[in-house]
Coordinates of C-alpha atoms and ligand atoms in Angstrom, one line a residue:
M1 CA 111.8 106.9 88.5
S2 CA 109.2 106.0 91.2
F3 CA 106.8 103.6 90.9
L4 CA 103.8 105.9 90.1
N5 CA 104.3 109.0 88.8
V6 CA 101.5 112.0 88.8
K7 CA 102.4 115.3 87.2
D8 CA 100.6 118.5 87.0
L9 CA 97.6 116.8 87.6
S10 CA 94.3 119.2 86.8
K11 CA 90.0 118.8 86.8
N12 CA 87.9 121.4 86.6
F13 CA 84.2 121.0 87.1
G14 CA 82.5 124.3 85.3
G15 CA 84.2 127.1 87.1
I16 CA 85.5 124.8 90.5
K17 CA 89.3 124.4 90.2
A18 CA 88.5 121.2 91.7
V19 CA 92.5 120.0 91.3
Q20 CA 94.9 122.3 90.3
G21 CA 98.7 121.1 89.2
V22 CA 98.8 118.3 91.5
S23 CA 102.4 116.6 91.3
F24 CA 103.7 113.4 93.5
S25 CA 105.3 109.9 93.4
L26 CA 104.9 107.0 95.2
E27 CA 107.5 104.2 95.8
K28 CA 106.6 100.6 96.0
G29 CA 105.6 99.3 99.1
E30 CA 105.2 102.8 100.3
L31 CA 101.8 103.7 102.1
L32 CA 100.8 107.1 101.3
A33 CA 98.6 109.3 103.0
L34 CA 96.2 112.2 101.1
I35 CA 94.8 114.5 103.5
G36 CA 92.9 117.4 103.0
P37 CA 89.5 119.3 104.4
N38 CA 86.3 118.1 102.7
G39 CA 85.7 119.6 99.3
A40 CA 89.9 119.8 99.0
G41 CA 90.0 117.7 95.6
K42 CA 90.9 114.3 96.9
S43 CA 88.0 112.1 95.4
T44 CA 88.6 113.8 91.9
C45 CA 92.6 112.7 92.5
F46 CA 91.2 109.2 93.1
N47 CA 89.2 109.3 90.2
M48 CA 91.8 110.6 87.8
L49 CA 94.5 108.0 88.7
F50 CA 91.5 105.3 88.1
G51 CA 90.0 106.5 85.2
Q52 CA 86.7 107.3 86.3
L53 CA 87.5 111.1 85.0
K54 CA 89.4 112.6 82.5
P55 CA 92.1 115.0 83.7
D56 CA 91.8 118.4 82.0
A57 CA 96.1 118.5 82.0
G58 CA 98.8 116.6 83.6
S59 CA 100.0 112.9 83.7
V60 CA 100.0 109.8 85.7
V61 CA 102.9 107.4 84.8
L62 CA 102.9 103.8 86.6
D63 CA 105.9 101.7 86.5
G64 CA 107.6 103.9 83.5
E65 CA 103.9 103.5 81.7
N66 CA 101.7 106.5 80.7
I67 CA 97.8 105.7 81.9
T68 CA 96.5 109.0 82.1
G69 CA 93.2 109.0 80.6
L70 CA 92.5 105.4 80.4
K71 CA 89.5 103.6 81.3
P72 CA 89.1 101.9 84.7
R73 CA 88.8 98.4 82.9
K74 CA 92.1 99.2 81.3
I75 CA 93.7 100.6 84.5
W76 CA 92.6 98.0 86.8
R77 CA 94.2 95.5 83.9
K78 CA 97.6 97.4 84.7
G79 CA 97.3 96.3 88.2
V80 CA 95.2 99.4 89.9
G81 CA 93.0 98.1 92.5
R82 CA 90.7 100.2 94.2
T83 CA 88.1 100.2 97.2
F84 CA 85.4 102.1 97.5
Q85 CA 83.5 104.9 100.3
I86 CA 80.8 102.4 99.9
T87 CA 80.7 98.9 100.0
A88 CA 80.5 96.9 96.6
T89 CA 80.0 93.5 98.3
Y90 CA 77.1 90.7 97.2
G91 CA 75.0 90.8 100.0
S92 CA 73.2 87.4 98.7
M93 CA 76.6 85.5 98.5
T94 CA 78.7 84.2 101.1
V95 CA 82.0 86.1 102.4
I96 CA 84.2 83.2 100.6
E97 CA 81.7 83.5 97.6
N98 CA 82.4 87.4 97.2
V99 CA 86.1 86.8 97.1
Q100 CA 86.3 83.6 94.9
M101 CA 83.9 85.9 92.9
A102 CA 86.6 88.3 92.2
L103 CA 89.8 85.5 92.1
I104 CA 87.4 84.3 89.0
S105 CA 86.8 87.7 87.3
H106 CA 90.6 88.5 87.8
H107 CA 91.6 85.2 86.2
H108 CA 89.5 86.3 82.8
Q109 CA 86.7 83.5 83.6
G110 CA 83.8 85.3 82.9
F111 CA 81.4 86.7 85.7
S112 CA 78.5 84.2 85.9
F113 CA 78.1 82.8 89.6
T114 CA 77.3 79.4 88.2
K115 CA 77.2 76.4 90.7
R116 CA 80.3 74.9 89.5
A117 CA 81.6 78.2 89.5
T118 CA 81.0 78.0 93.8
K119 CA 83.7 75.4 94.1
M120 CA 86.9 77.4 92.0
Y121 CA 89.4 79.3 93.6
R122 CA 88.2 78.0 96.6
E123 CA 91.1 77.6 98.6
K124 CA 92.7 80.6 97.2
A125 CA 89.7 82.4 98.3
M126 CA 90.4 80.9 101.6
E127 CA 93.7 82.1 102.1
M128 CA 92.5 85.9 101.2
L129 CA 90.3 85.7 103.8
E130 CA 93.0 84.3 106.3
L131 CA 95.1 87.3 105.1
V132 CA 92.6 89.8 106.3
G133 CA 91.4 87.9 109.4
M134 CA 87.9 86.8 108.3
A135 CA 88.8 82.6 107.9
E136 CA 86.2 81.9 110.7
Q137 CA 83.1 84.2 108.8
A138 CA 84.0 82.5 105.4
E139 CA 80.4 80.5 105.3
R140 CA 78.5 83.5 106.6
G141 CA 76.1 85.3 104.7
T142 CA 77.9 88.9 103.9
A143 CA 74.8 90.3 104.5
T144 CA 74.9 89.5 108.2
I145 CA 78.2 90.1 109.0
A146 CA 79.5 93.4 111.1
Y147 CA 80.8 96.8 109.0
G148 CA 84.0 96.5 110.1
D149 CA 84.2 92.8 108.9
L150 CA 83.1 94.1 105.7
K151 CA 85.5 96.3 105.0
S152 CA 87.9 93.7 106.0
L153 CA 85.9 91.5 103.4
E154 CA 86.4 94.3 100.9
L155 CA 90.4 94.4 101.3
A156 CA 90.3 90.8 100.3
I157 CA 88.6 91.0 97.6
A158 CA 90.7 94.4 96.3
L159 CA 93.8 91.4 96.6
A160 CA 92.5 89.2 95.1
H161 CA 93.4 91.3 91.8
E162 CA 96.7 90.9 92.9
P163 CA 97.2 95.0 92.7
K164 CA 100.7 96.5 92.8
L165 CA 98.9 99.9 93.6
L166 CA 95.7 100.0 95.6
L167 CA 93.5 103.2 96.2
M168 CA 91.7 103.6 98.7
D169 CA 89.4 106.4 99.1
E170 CA 88.0 106.5 102.9
P171 CA 88.4 102.7 103.2
A172 CA 87.5 102.9 106.9
A173 CA 84.4 105.6 106.4
G174 CA 81.7 104.9 108.8
M175 CA 84.0 102.7 111.4
A176 CA 84.9 103.2 115.1
P177 CA 87.8 104.2 115.9
T178 CA 89.6 101.0 117.0
E179 CA 88.2 99.5 114.2
R180 CA 89.9 102.4 111.5
Q181 CA 93.4 101.8 113.3
A182 CA 92.8 97.9 112.9
L183 CA 91.7 98.6 109.2
M184 CA 95.2 100.6 108.3
A185 CA 97.3 98.0 110.7
L186 CA 96.1 95.4 108.7
T187 CA 96.6 97.2 105.2
K188 CA 100.4 98.3 106.4
R189 CA 100.8 94.5 107.6
I190 CA 100.1 93.6 103.6
V191 CA 101.7 96.5 102.1
E192 CA 104.8 94.9 103.8
E193 CA 104.3 91.5 103.4
K194 CA 103.1 92.1 99.4
G195 CA 104.9 95.1 98.4
V196 CA 101.7 97.0 97.3
S197 CA 101.9 100.4 97.2
V198 CA 99.1 101.8 98.9
L199 CA 97.6 105.5 98.2
F200 CA 94.6 106.3 100.9
T201 CA 92.7 108.7 102.4
E202 CA 91.2 108.6 106.0
H203 CA 90.3 111.7 108.1
D204 CA 91.1 110.3 111.9
M205 CA 94.5 112.0 111.8
D206 CA 95.9 109.1 114.3
V207 CA 95.2 106.6 112.3
V208 CA 97.3 108.6 109.4
F209 CA 100.0 109.2 111.8
E210 CA 100.5 106.1 113.0
H211 CA 100.5 104.2 109.9
A212 CA 101.6 106.4 107.0
D213 CA 104.9 106.5 105.3
R214 CA 104.5 109.5 103.9
I215 CA 101.7 112.6 104.0
L216 CA 100.1 114.8 101.3
V217 CA 97.9 117.8 102.4
L218 CA 95.6 118.8 99.8
N219 CA 93.7 121.9 100.1
R220 CA 91.5 123.7 98.1
G221 CA 92.7 121.8 95.2
Q222 CA 96.5 122.5 95.6
L223 CA 99.0 120.3 97.0
L224 CA 99.8 122.2 100.3
A225 CA 102.8 119.8 101.5
N226 CA 104.1 116.3 100.9
G227 CA 106.1 115.0 103.5
T228 CA 107.2 112.4 106.5
V229 CA 104.9 112.0 109.6
D230 CA 106.6 114.0 111.4
E231 CA 107.5 116.9 108.9
I232 CA 103.7 116.9 108.6
R233 CA 102.9 117.3 112.0
S234 CA 104.9 120.3 112.4
N235 CA 104.0 122.2 109.0
P236 CA 102.3 125.1 110.3
Q237 CA 100.8 125.7 106.6
V238 CA 98.6 122.8 107.4
Q239 CA 98.3 123.3 111.4
E240 CA 96.6 126.3 110.1
V241 CA 94.6 124.5 107.7
Y242 CA 93.2 121.8 110.0
L243 CA 93.5 124.0 113.4
G244 CA 93.9 127.8 113.2
G245 CA 91.8 128.2 110.1
G246 CA 88.5 127.3 112.0
T247 CA 88.7 124.2 109.8
T248 CA 88.4 121.1 111.7
F249 CA 89.3 117.7 110.3
A250 CA 86.3 117.3 108.0
N251 CA 83.9 115.0 108.8
E252 CA 82.3 112.1 106.6
Ligands
ADP301 P1 87.1 115.6 98.6 O1 86.9 114.3 98.4 O2 88.8 116.3 99.0 O3 86.4 115.9 99.9 P2 86.3 115.9 96.0 O4 87.5 115.8 95.0 O5 85.1 115.2 96.1 O6 86.9 116.6 97.5 O7 85.8 117.7 95.4 C1 86.9 118.5 94.8 C2 86.0 120.1 94.6 O8 85.0 119.4 93.3 C3 84.4 120.2 95.7 O9 84.7 121.4 95.0 C4 83.3 119.5 95.1 O10 82.4 120.3 95.4 C5 83.9 119.6 93.7 N1 83.2 118.4 92.7 C6 83.5 117.0 92.9 N2 83.1 116.4 91.8 C7 82.7 117.2 91.0 C8 81.2 116.6 90.2 N3 81.1 115.6 89.8 N4 80.5 118.1 89.7 C9 81.1 119.1 89.9 N5 81.9 119.3 91.0 C10 82.5 118.5 91.5
MG302 MG1 86.1 112.5 99.0

């Protein structure tokens, strides 16, 4: 049994079959890419895995436990973290305070960021910032840092929760190609260091091909292919969806 087992996951929105019978598995420490054109159903899959959307059918089993249809808070408590397409940091706080907040929240010590709290988890927060290469910016105001750094900070915040599974829906949205490469290289390093399993979406095929251990291709709500980088690269159906069919890689 794999670490994550998704079976026949389906979701309709009125007449739109957003996700239809999607099945896949994810191993411990694996970096799995979920790709597909705009509207393929990627975000709908993420939202079902994290509990924002209840599946119409199918099951999600994490580490042997059925978590299908649980609320996000419960799924988060089971060790699933996620980063968002839109950044979710507090601009009025410093970089390190944002990580401290996440650590306080993880350790169930309430969510109010009081004066006393500014001392809590400072060392641990610094460790997290070092992990993502942001230690030098610890005391800066979050509102003043560069976009790419914000994304790295988000990753540190997600990791503060010590997730076993990390869901990243377009973590590099709005980033330049070199920044995208850097963010995924960083993610890959962390996956290897911490043994976290990651499911991510990314539009830049170069980034996907360079960093993913395995790739799932979604098209019109259905899984078109599931394979290694080489298998996906040479899959004629995938080539048709992305190249021949006039559908270029979805822009953001
Ligand atoms: P992707 O993330 O791959 O671009 P989505 O999962 O966002 O695709 O969307 C899949 C399909 O479901 C699209 O046709 C989209 O318009 C539709 N869809 C997504 N969310 C909703 C919603 N909340 N209500 C109605 N339709 C939706
Ligand atoms: Mg999406």
